[in-house]
Tab-separated table of C-alpha atoms in Angstrom:
chain	number	residue	atom	x	y	z
A	14	UNK	CA	107.805	119.718	118.580
A	15	UNK	CA	108.440	117.690	115.416
A	16	UNK	CA	109.508	114.416	117.673
A	17	UNK	CA	105.766	114.267	118.850
A	18	UNK	CA	104.502	112.328	116.015
A	19	UNK	CA	107.151	109.811	116.480
A	20	UNK	CA	106.925	109.615	120.178
A	21	UNK	CA	103.095	108.994	119.615
A	22	UNK	CA	104.085	106.115	117.331
A	23	UNK	CA	106.449	104.565	120.159
A	24	UNK	CA	103.815	105.021	122.780
A	25	UNK	CA	101.324	103.011	120.438
A	26	UNK	CA	103.948	100.217	120.122
A	27	UNK	CA	104.536	99.976	123.822
A	28	UNK	CA	100.753	100.027	124.557
A	29	UNK	CA	100.364	97.077	121.916
A	30	UNK	CA	103.340	95.324	123.125
A	31	UNK	CA	101.989	95.241	126.405
A	32	UNK	CA	98.937	93.022	125.129
A	33	UNK	CA	100.699	90.697	123.026
A	34	UNK	CA	104.408	89.137	123.193
A	35	UNK	CA	104.752	89.519	119.610
A	36	UNK	CA	106.862	92.671	118.672
A	37	UNK	CA	106.397	92.243	114.760
A	38	UNK	CA	102.968	92.537	114.830
A	39	UNK	CA	102.620	94.867	117.399
A	40	UNK	CA	104.900	97.500	115.317
A	41	UNK	CA	102.683	96.615	112.309
A	42	UNK	CA	99.549	97.604	114.213
A	43	UNK	CA	101.025	100.711	115.578
A	44	UNK	CA	102.204	101.722	112.288
A	45	UNK	CA	98.593	101.406	110.950
A	46	UNK	CA	96.907	102.834	113.808
A	47	UNK	CA	99.289	105.926	113.809
A	48	UNK	CA	98.626	106.409	110.081
A	49	UNK	CA	94.983	106.429	110.998
A	50	UNK	CA	94.945	108.642	113.786
A	51	UNK	CA	97.078	111.204	111.750
A	52	UNK	CA	94.625	111.181	108.778
A	53	UNK	CA	91.708	111.691	111.660
A	54	UNK	CA	93.366	114.561	113.256
A	55	UNK	CA	94.443	116.496	110.121
A	56	UNK	CA	90.519	116.004	108.547
A	57	UNK	CA	89.287	117.116	112.159
A	58	UNK	CA	91.664	120.050	112.842
A	59	UNK	CA	91.226	121.199	109.036
A	60	UNK	CA	87.599	121.745	109.416
A	61	UNK	CA	88.185	124.254	111.986
A	62	UNK	CA	90.947	125.852	110.122
A	63	UNK	CA	93.438	124.760	113.484
A	64	UNK	CA	96.238	123.153	111.528
A	65	UNK	CA	98.839	124.833	113.659
A	66	UNK	CA	101.672	123.878	115.374
A	67	UNK	CA	99.900	124.316	118.840
A	68	UNK	CA	96.976	122.091	117.869
A	69	UNK	CA	98.931	119.417	116.123
A	70	UNK	CA	101.081	119.369	119.044
A	71	UNK	CA	98.384	118.973	121.238
A	72	UNK	CA	96.572	116.086	119.322
A	73	UNK	CA	99.872	113.937	119.407
A	74	UNK	CA	100.378	114.738	123.056
A	75	UNK	CA	96.642	113.669	123.439
A	76	UNK	CA	97.384	110.069	121.632
A	77	UNK	CA	100.714	109.621	123.505
A	78	UNK	CA	99.015	110.584	127.081
A	79	UNK	CA	96.191	108.056	126.067
A	80	UNK	CA	98.331	105.299	125.568
A	81	UNK	CA	99.929	105.874	128.967
A	82	UNK	CA	96.323	105.633	130.620
A	83	UNK	CA	95.952	102.487	128.490
A	84	UNK	CA	99.101	101.021	129.155
A	85	UNK	CA	98.442	101.447	132.734
A	86	UNK	CA	95.046	99.911	132.779
A	87	UNK	CA	96.637	96.900	130.946
A	88	UNK	CA	99.075	96.186	133.219
A	89	UNK	CA	96.584	95.768	136.069
A	90	UNK	CA	95.020	93.216	134.439
A	91	UNK	CA	95.577	89.549	135.053
A	92	UNK	CA	98.276	87.775	132.979
A	93	UNK	CA	95.206	85.523	131.956
A	94	UNK	CA	93.372	88.412	130.599
A	95	UNK	CA	95.810	89.695	128.441
A	96	UNK	CA	95.637	88.911	124.935
A	97	UNK	CA	98.730	86.886	123.713
A	98	UNK	CA	98.961	86.818	120.028
A	99	UNK	CA	100.894	84.129	118.909
A	100	UNK	CA	104.189	85.118	117.202
A	101	UNK	CA	104.681	84.416	113.500
A	102	UNK	CA	106.237	80.803	112.461
A	103	UNK	CA	109.832	81.342	111.755
A	104	UNK	CA	113.001	79.089	111.685
A	105	UNK	CA	115.037	78.835	114.682
A	106	UNK	CA	118.652	78.141	115.937
A	107	UNK	CA	120.685	80.427	113.766
A	108	UNK	CA	121.792	83.729	114.206
A	109	UNK	CA	121.301	86.819	112.135
A	110	UNK	CA	124.056	87.580	109.763
A	111	UNK	CA	125.336	90.896	111.737
A	112	UNK	CA	128.058	91.680	109.132
A	113	UNK	CA	125.795	91.717	106.181
A	114	UNK	CA	122.989	93.948	108.039
A	115	UNK	CA	125.691	96.227	109.083
A	116	UNK	CA	127.248	96.439	105.788
A	117	UNK	CA	123.776	96.973	104.414
A	118	UNK	CA	123.117	99.689	107.011
A	119	UNK	CA	125.420	102.005	105.195
A	120	UNK	CA	123.345	102.512	102.617
A	121	UNK	CA	120.166	104.131	104.677
A	122	UNK	CA	122.791	106.065	106.777
A	123	UNK	CA	124.197	108.009	104.115
A	124	UNK	CA	120.893	108.258	102.369
A	125	UNK	CA	119.606	109.968	105.523
A	126	UNK	CA	122.427	112.307	105.619
A	127	UNK	CA	121.402	113.402	101.845
A	128	UNK	CA	117.714	113.872	103.071
A	129	UNK	CA	118.500	116.024	106.139
A	130	UNK	CA	121.058	117.901	104.428
A	131	UNK	CA	119.341	118.539	101.082
A	132	UNK	CA	116.038	120.507	101.107
A	133	UNK	CA	112.994	119.005	98.466
A	134	UNK	CA	114.262	119.702	95.400
A	135	UNK	CA	112.946	117.360	92.676
A	136	UNK	CA	110.413	118.284	90.127
A	137	UNK	CA	107.629	116.371	91.473
A	138	UNK	CA	108.461	117.829	94.804
A	139	UNK	CA	108.530	121.448	93.519
A	140	UNK	CA	105.405	121.080	91.193
A	141	UNK	CA	103.065	119.631	93.406
A	142	UNK	CA	103.974	117.931	96.726
A	143	UNK	CA	105.476	120.795	98.693
A	144	UNK	CA	102.998	123.424	96.903
A	145	UNK	CA	100.385	121.812	98.424
A	146	UNK	CA	101.671	121.318	101.848
A	147	UNK	CA	102.574	125.118	102.018
A	148	UNK	CA	99.269	126.043	100.864
A	149	UNK	CA	97.567	123.770	103.559
A	150	UNK	CA	99.979	125.142	106.124
A	151	UNK	CA	99.411	128.687	105.405
A	152	UNK	CA	95.478	128.256	105.075
A	153	UNK	CA	95.403	126.151	108.352
A	154	UNK	CA	93.220	123.586	106.217
A	155	UNK	CA	93.543	121.013	103.710
A	156	UNK	CA	90.366	122.514	101.852
A	157	UNK	CA	90.731	123.145	98.027
A	158	UNK	CA	92.655	126.290	97.188
A	159	UNK	CA	93.272	128.453	94.020
A	160	UNK	CA	95.637	126.520	91.908
A	161	UNK	CA	97.275	126.472	88.809
A	162	UNK	CA	98.444	122.758	88.725
A	163	UNK	CA	95.300	121.151	89.310
A	164	UNK	CA	96.739	117.839	90.483
A	165	UNK	CA	97.676	119.761	93.603
A	166	UNK	CA	93.934	119.384	94.622
A	167	UNK	CA	92.997	115.874	93.701
A	168	UNK	CA	95.850	113.569	94.022
A	169	UNK	CA	95.965	111.146	97.002
A	170	UNK	CA	97.402	113.105	99.953
A	171	UNK	CA	98.393	111.092	102.811
A	172	UNK	CA	102.432	111.414	102.327
A	173	UNK	CA	101.854	115.198	101.873
A	174	UNK	CA	99.841	114.919	105.382
A	175	UNK	CA	102.669	113.641	107.077
A	176	UNK	CA	104.949	116.311	105.577
A	177	UNK	CA	102.415	118.785	106.586
A	178	UNK	CA	102.501	117.811	110.299
A	179	UNK	CA	106.518	117.884	110.012
A	180	UNK	CA	106.596	121.362	108.185
A	181	UNK	CA	104.396	122.768	110.718
A	182	UNK	CA	105.871	121.508	113.850
A	183	UNK	CA	109.303	122.020	112.703
A	184	UNK	CA	108.692	125.460	111.629
A	185	UNK	CA	109.978	124.793	107.826
A	186	UNK	CA	110.792	122.055	105.075
A	187	UNK	CA	113.965	120.590	106.609
A	188	UNK	CA	112.735	117.454	108.100
A	189	UNK	CA	109.877	116.902	105.516
A	190	UNK	CA	112.712	114.092	103.413
A	191	UNK	CA	112.371	111.951	106.716
A	192	UNK	CA	108.875	110.923	105.398
A	193	UNK	CA	110.149	109.187	102.562
A	194	UNK	CA	113.358	107.880	104.157
A	195	UNK	CA	111.427	106.359	107.251
A	196	UNK	CA	109.030	104.628	104.889
A	197	UNK	CA	111.852	103.586	102.975
A	198	UNK	CA	113.525	101.861	106.053
A	199	UNK	CA	110.058	100.586	107.277
A	200	UNK	CA	109.428	98.965	104.198
A	201	UNK	CA	112.730	97.281	104.113
A	202	UNK	CA	112.231	95.966	107.712
A	203	UNK	CA	108.455	94.813	106.817
A	204	UNK	CA	109.993	92.656	103.906
A	205	UNK	CA	112.150	90.999	106.525
A	206	UNK	CA	109.234	90.564	108.855
A	207	UNK	CA	107.453	89.006	105.785
A	208	UNK	CA	109.821	86.341	105.082
A	209	UNK	CA	109.640	85.429	108.859
A	210	UNK	CA	105.976	85.057	108.647
A	211	UNK	CA	106.207	82.804	105.643
A	212	UNK	CA	108.613	80.356	107.760
A	213	UNK	CA	112.009	81.801	106.443
A	214	UNK	CA	115.112	81.736	108.361
A	215	UNK	CA	116.870	84.623	109.660
A	216	UNK	CA	119.381	84.718	106.599
A	217	UNK	CA	116.394	84.860	104.456
A	218	UNK	CA	115.139	88.140	106.227
A	219	UNK	CA	118.233	89.473	106.303
A	220	UNK	CA	118.932	89.074	102.647
A	221	UNK	CA	115.128	90.308	102.027
A	222	UNK	CA	115.861	93.663	103.835
A	223	UNK	CA	119.367	93.958	102.205
A	224	UNK	CA	117.780	93.445	98.608
A	225	UNK	CA	114.938	95.973	99.574
A	226	UNK	CA	117.592	98.634	100.958
A	227	UNK	CA	119.495	98.336	97.629
A	228	UNK	CA	116.908	98.944	94.844
A	229	UNK	CA	118.279	101.818	93.282
A	230	UNK	CA	114.942	103.507	92.716
A	231	UNK	CA	114.212	103.289	96.531
A	232	UNK	CA	117.601	104.853	97.411
A	233	UNK	CA	116.895	107.708	95.099
A	234	UNK	CA	113.335	108.031	96.336
A	235	UNK	CA	114.177	107.840	99.931
A	236	UNK	CA	116.141	111.314	100.208
A	237	UNK	CA	113.205	113.236	98.744
A	238	UNK	CA	109.614	114.605	98.979
A	239	UNK	CA	107.656	112.414	97.171
A	240	UNK	CA	105.158	109.380	97.856
A	241	UNK	CA	106.532	106.121	96.491
A	242	UNK	CA	108.187	104.381	99.714
A	243	UNK	CA	105.251	105.529	101.519
A	244	UNK	CA	103.161	103.593	99.608
A	245	UNK	CA	105.500	100.754	99.328
A	246	UNK	CA	105.149	100.862	103.379
A	247	UNK	CA	101.713	100.422	103.121
A	248	UNK	CA	101.852	97.766	100.759
A	249	UNK	CA	104.288	95.737	102.884
A	250	UNK	CA	102.410	96.199	105.928
A	251	UNK	CA	99.132	95.176	104.098
A	252	UNK	CA	100.896	91.981	102.847
A	253	UNK	CA	101.724	91.306	106.553
A	254	UNK	CA	98.322	91.927	107.910
A	255	UNK	CA	96.890	89.624	105.386
A	256	UNK	CA	99.093	86.866	106.472
A	257	UNK	CA	98.244	87.605	110.327
A	258	UNK	CA	94.549	87.621	109.199
A	259	UNK	CA	94.930	84.158	107.630
A	260	UNK	CA	96.616	83.006	111.352
A	261	UNK	CA	93.882	84.726	113.218
A	262	UNK	CA	90.579	85.195	111.042
A	263	UNK	CA	88.903	87.623	113.481
A	264	UNK	CA	87.462	91.177	113.344
A	265	UNK	CA	90.950	92.767	114.833
A	266	UNK	CA	92.716	91.624	112.031
A	267	UNK	CA	90.192	92.487	109.373
A	268	UNK	CA	90.236	96.118	110.831
A	269	UNK	CA	93.828	96.156	110.468
A	270	UNK	CA	93.685	95.087	106.880
A	271	UNK	CA	91.009	97.279	105.835
A	272	UNK	CA	93.050	100.316	107.694
A	273	UNK	CA	96.016	99.379	105.623
A	274	UNK	CA	94.329	99.004	102.441
A	275	UNK	CA	92.846	102.335	102.971
A	276	UNK	CA	96.144	104.021	103.719
A	277	UNK	CA	97.424	102.580	100.736
A	278	UNK	CA	94.587	104.000	98.465
A	279	UNK	CA	94.966	107.505	100.214
A	280	UNK	CA	98.701	107.611	99.400
A	281	UNK	CA	98.971	107.069	95.669
A	282	UNK	CA	97.136	106.288	92.577
A	283	UNK	CA	99.230	103.108	91.872
A	284	UNK	CA	97.920	101.458	94.835
A	285	UNK	CA	94.909	100.959	92.523
A	286	UNK	CA	96.822	98.456	90.597
A	287	UNK	CA	99.106	96.839	93.442
A	288	UNK	CA	96.793	96.468	96.443
A	289	UNK	CA	93.826	94.490	94.775
A	290	UNK	CA	96.117	91.581	94.371
A	291	UNK	CA	96.956	91.410	97.880
A	292	UNK	CA	93.436	91.778	98.920
A	293	UNK	CA	92.684	88.724	96.428
A	294	UNK	CA	95.606	86.808	97.996
A	295	UNK	CA	94.054	87.428	101.591
A	296	UNK	CA	90.587	85.981	100.059
A	297	UNK	CA	92.221	82.814	98.858
A	298	UNK	CA	94.274	82.288	101.804
A	299	UNK	CA	91.222	82.397	104.053
A	300	UNK	CA	89.324	80.365	101.513
A	301	UNK	CA	91.718	77.695	102.016
A	302	UNK	CA	91.382	74.942	104.846
A	303	UNK	CA	93.703	75.654	108.166
A	304	UNK	CA	96.321	73.449	108.691
C-alpha cells in the first residue's frame, strides 16, 4: 500500500500533462497539488481519528481514480479546447551531457541504498521527527498529545505528515527516509528546470543538477528522517512557479505560487527567511513590463 501515494502523484502528472504540452510545468504542478492533497487528507481524517492504513489507502485511491475520470474527460475535448501552456524558453541544438549526468547519478543511488538499509537514527529524528509520527499513528490523529519535548507539538509538520503516510501504509519506519531522498532528488531536478526556464543551455541544466546533487549537507540529509531537503524542494518549486507566473500572470499560476509558498511555511521555520525573497522577486518580475 505504500506505493499508493506515488501512484497518485503519477496520476496527477498524467492528467495535467494531458492538458498541456509542457512536461516540466506539469511535473511541478502535480507535486504542488500532491502536497496540498496530502495535507487536506491528513487533517480531515485526523478530525475523525481515522489515520489508518485503510483510510489513507482509500484517500490515495480516490485521488488516482479521480485523475482517471478527469483524464478521460479531457481526452474527449477537442484539441482546440485543451489548454496548451507554452514550454519555458531554453536553448536547443545541443544534447545533454549523458556521461556527466550518469556519473552524478551514482550519488543519489548510493544515498538511496543508505536510506533503505539504515533506519532513522539521527538525533533530531529520534527526538522529535519520528516520535510525533509514532504518536500520531497510535492516536490515529495529529491532535496534540502529552509530550516532554514541547517542539514535537508545534514545529511545522509537513515532512512528518508524509512520513506518517508511509509509516502507516507500510506498517513501519523502513520507508520514511525516502521522504528526504525523493525531495533531495526532486530539488536537484527542479534546479535544472529553473536553469531551462531562465533560458540556460542543456549543459547548464546538467551542471545545476550535478551541483545540487553534490552538496555535502544535502547528501547527509537525504538518507535520514528530517525535513531540510523537503523545504529545499518546495523552495525550488516556488521559484519555478514564480517564473511561470511571470510568463502567464493568471489566477492558476497565482494559486500554484500561493500553494507552494504555503507548503514551504508548513515544512520548516527557516522558510520564513528564505521564501519572502522569492515572493518579492515574483512581485518585481510582474511589475516589470513584459517583453
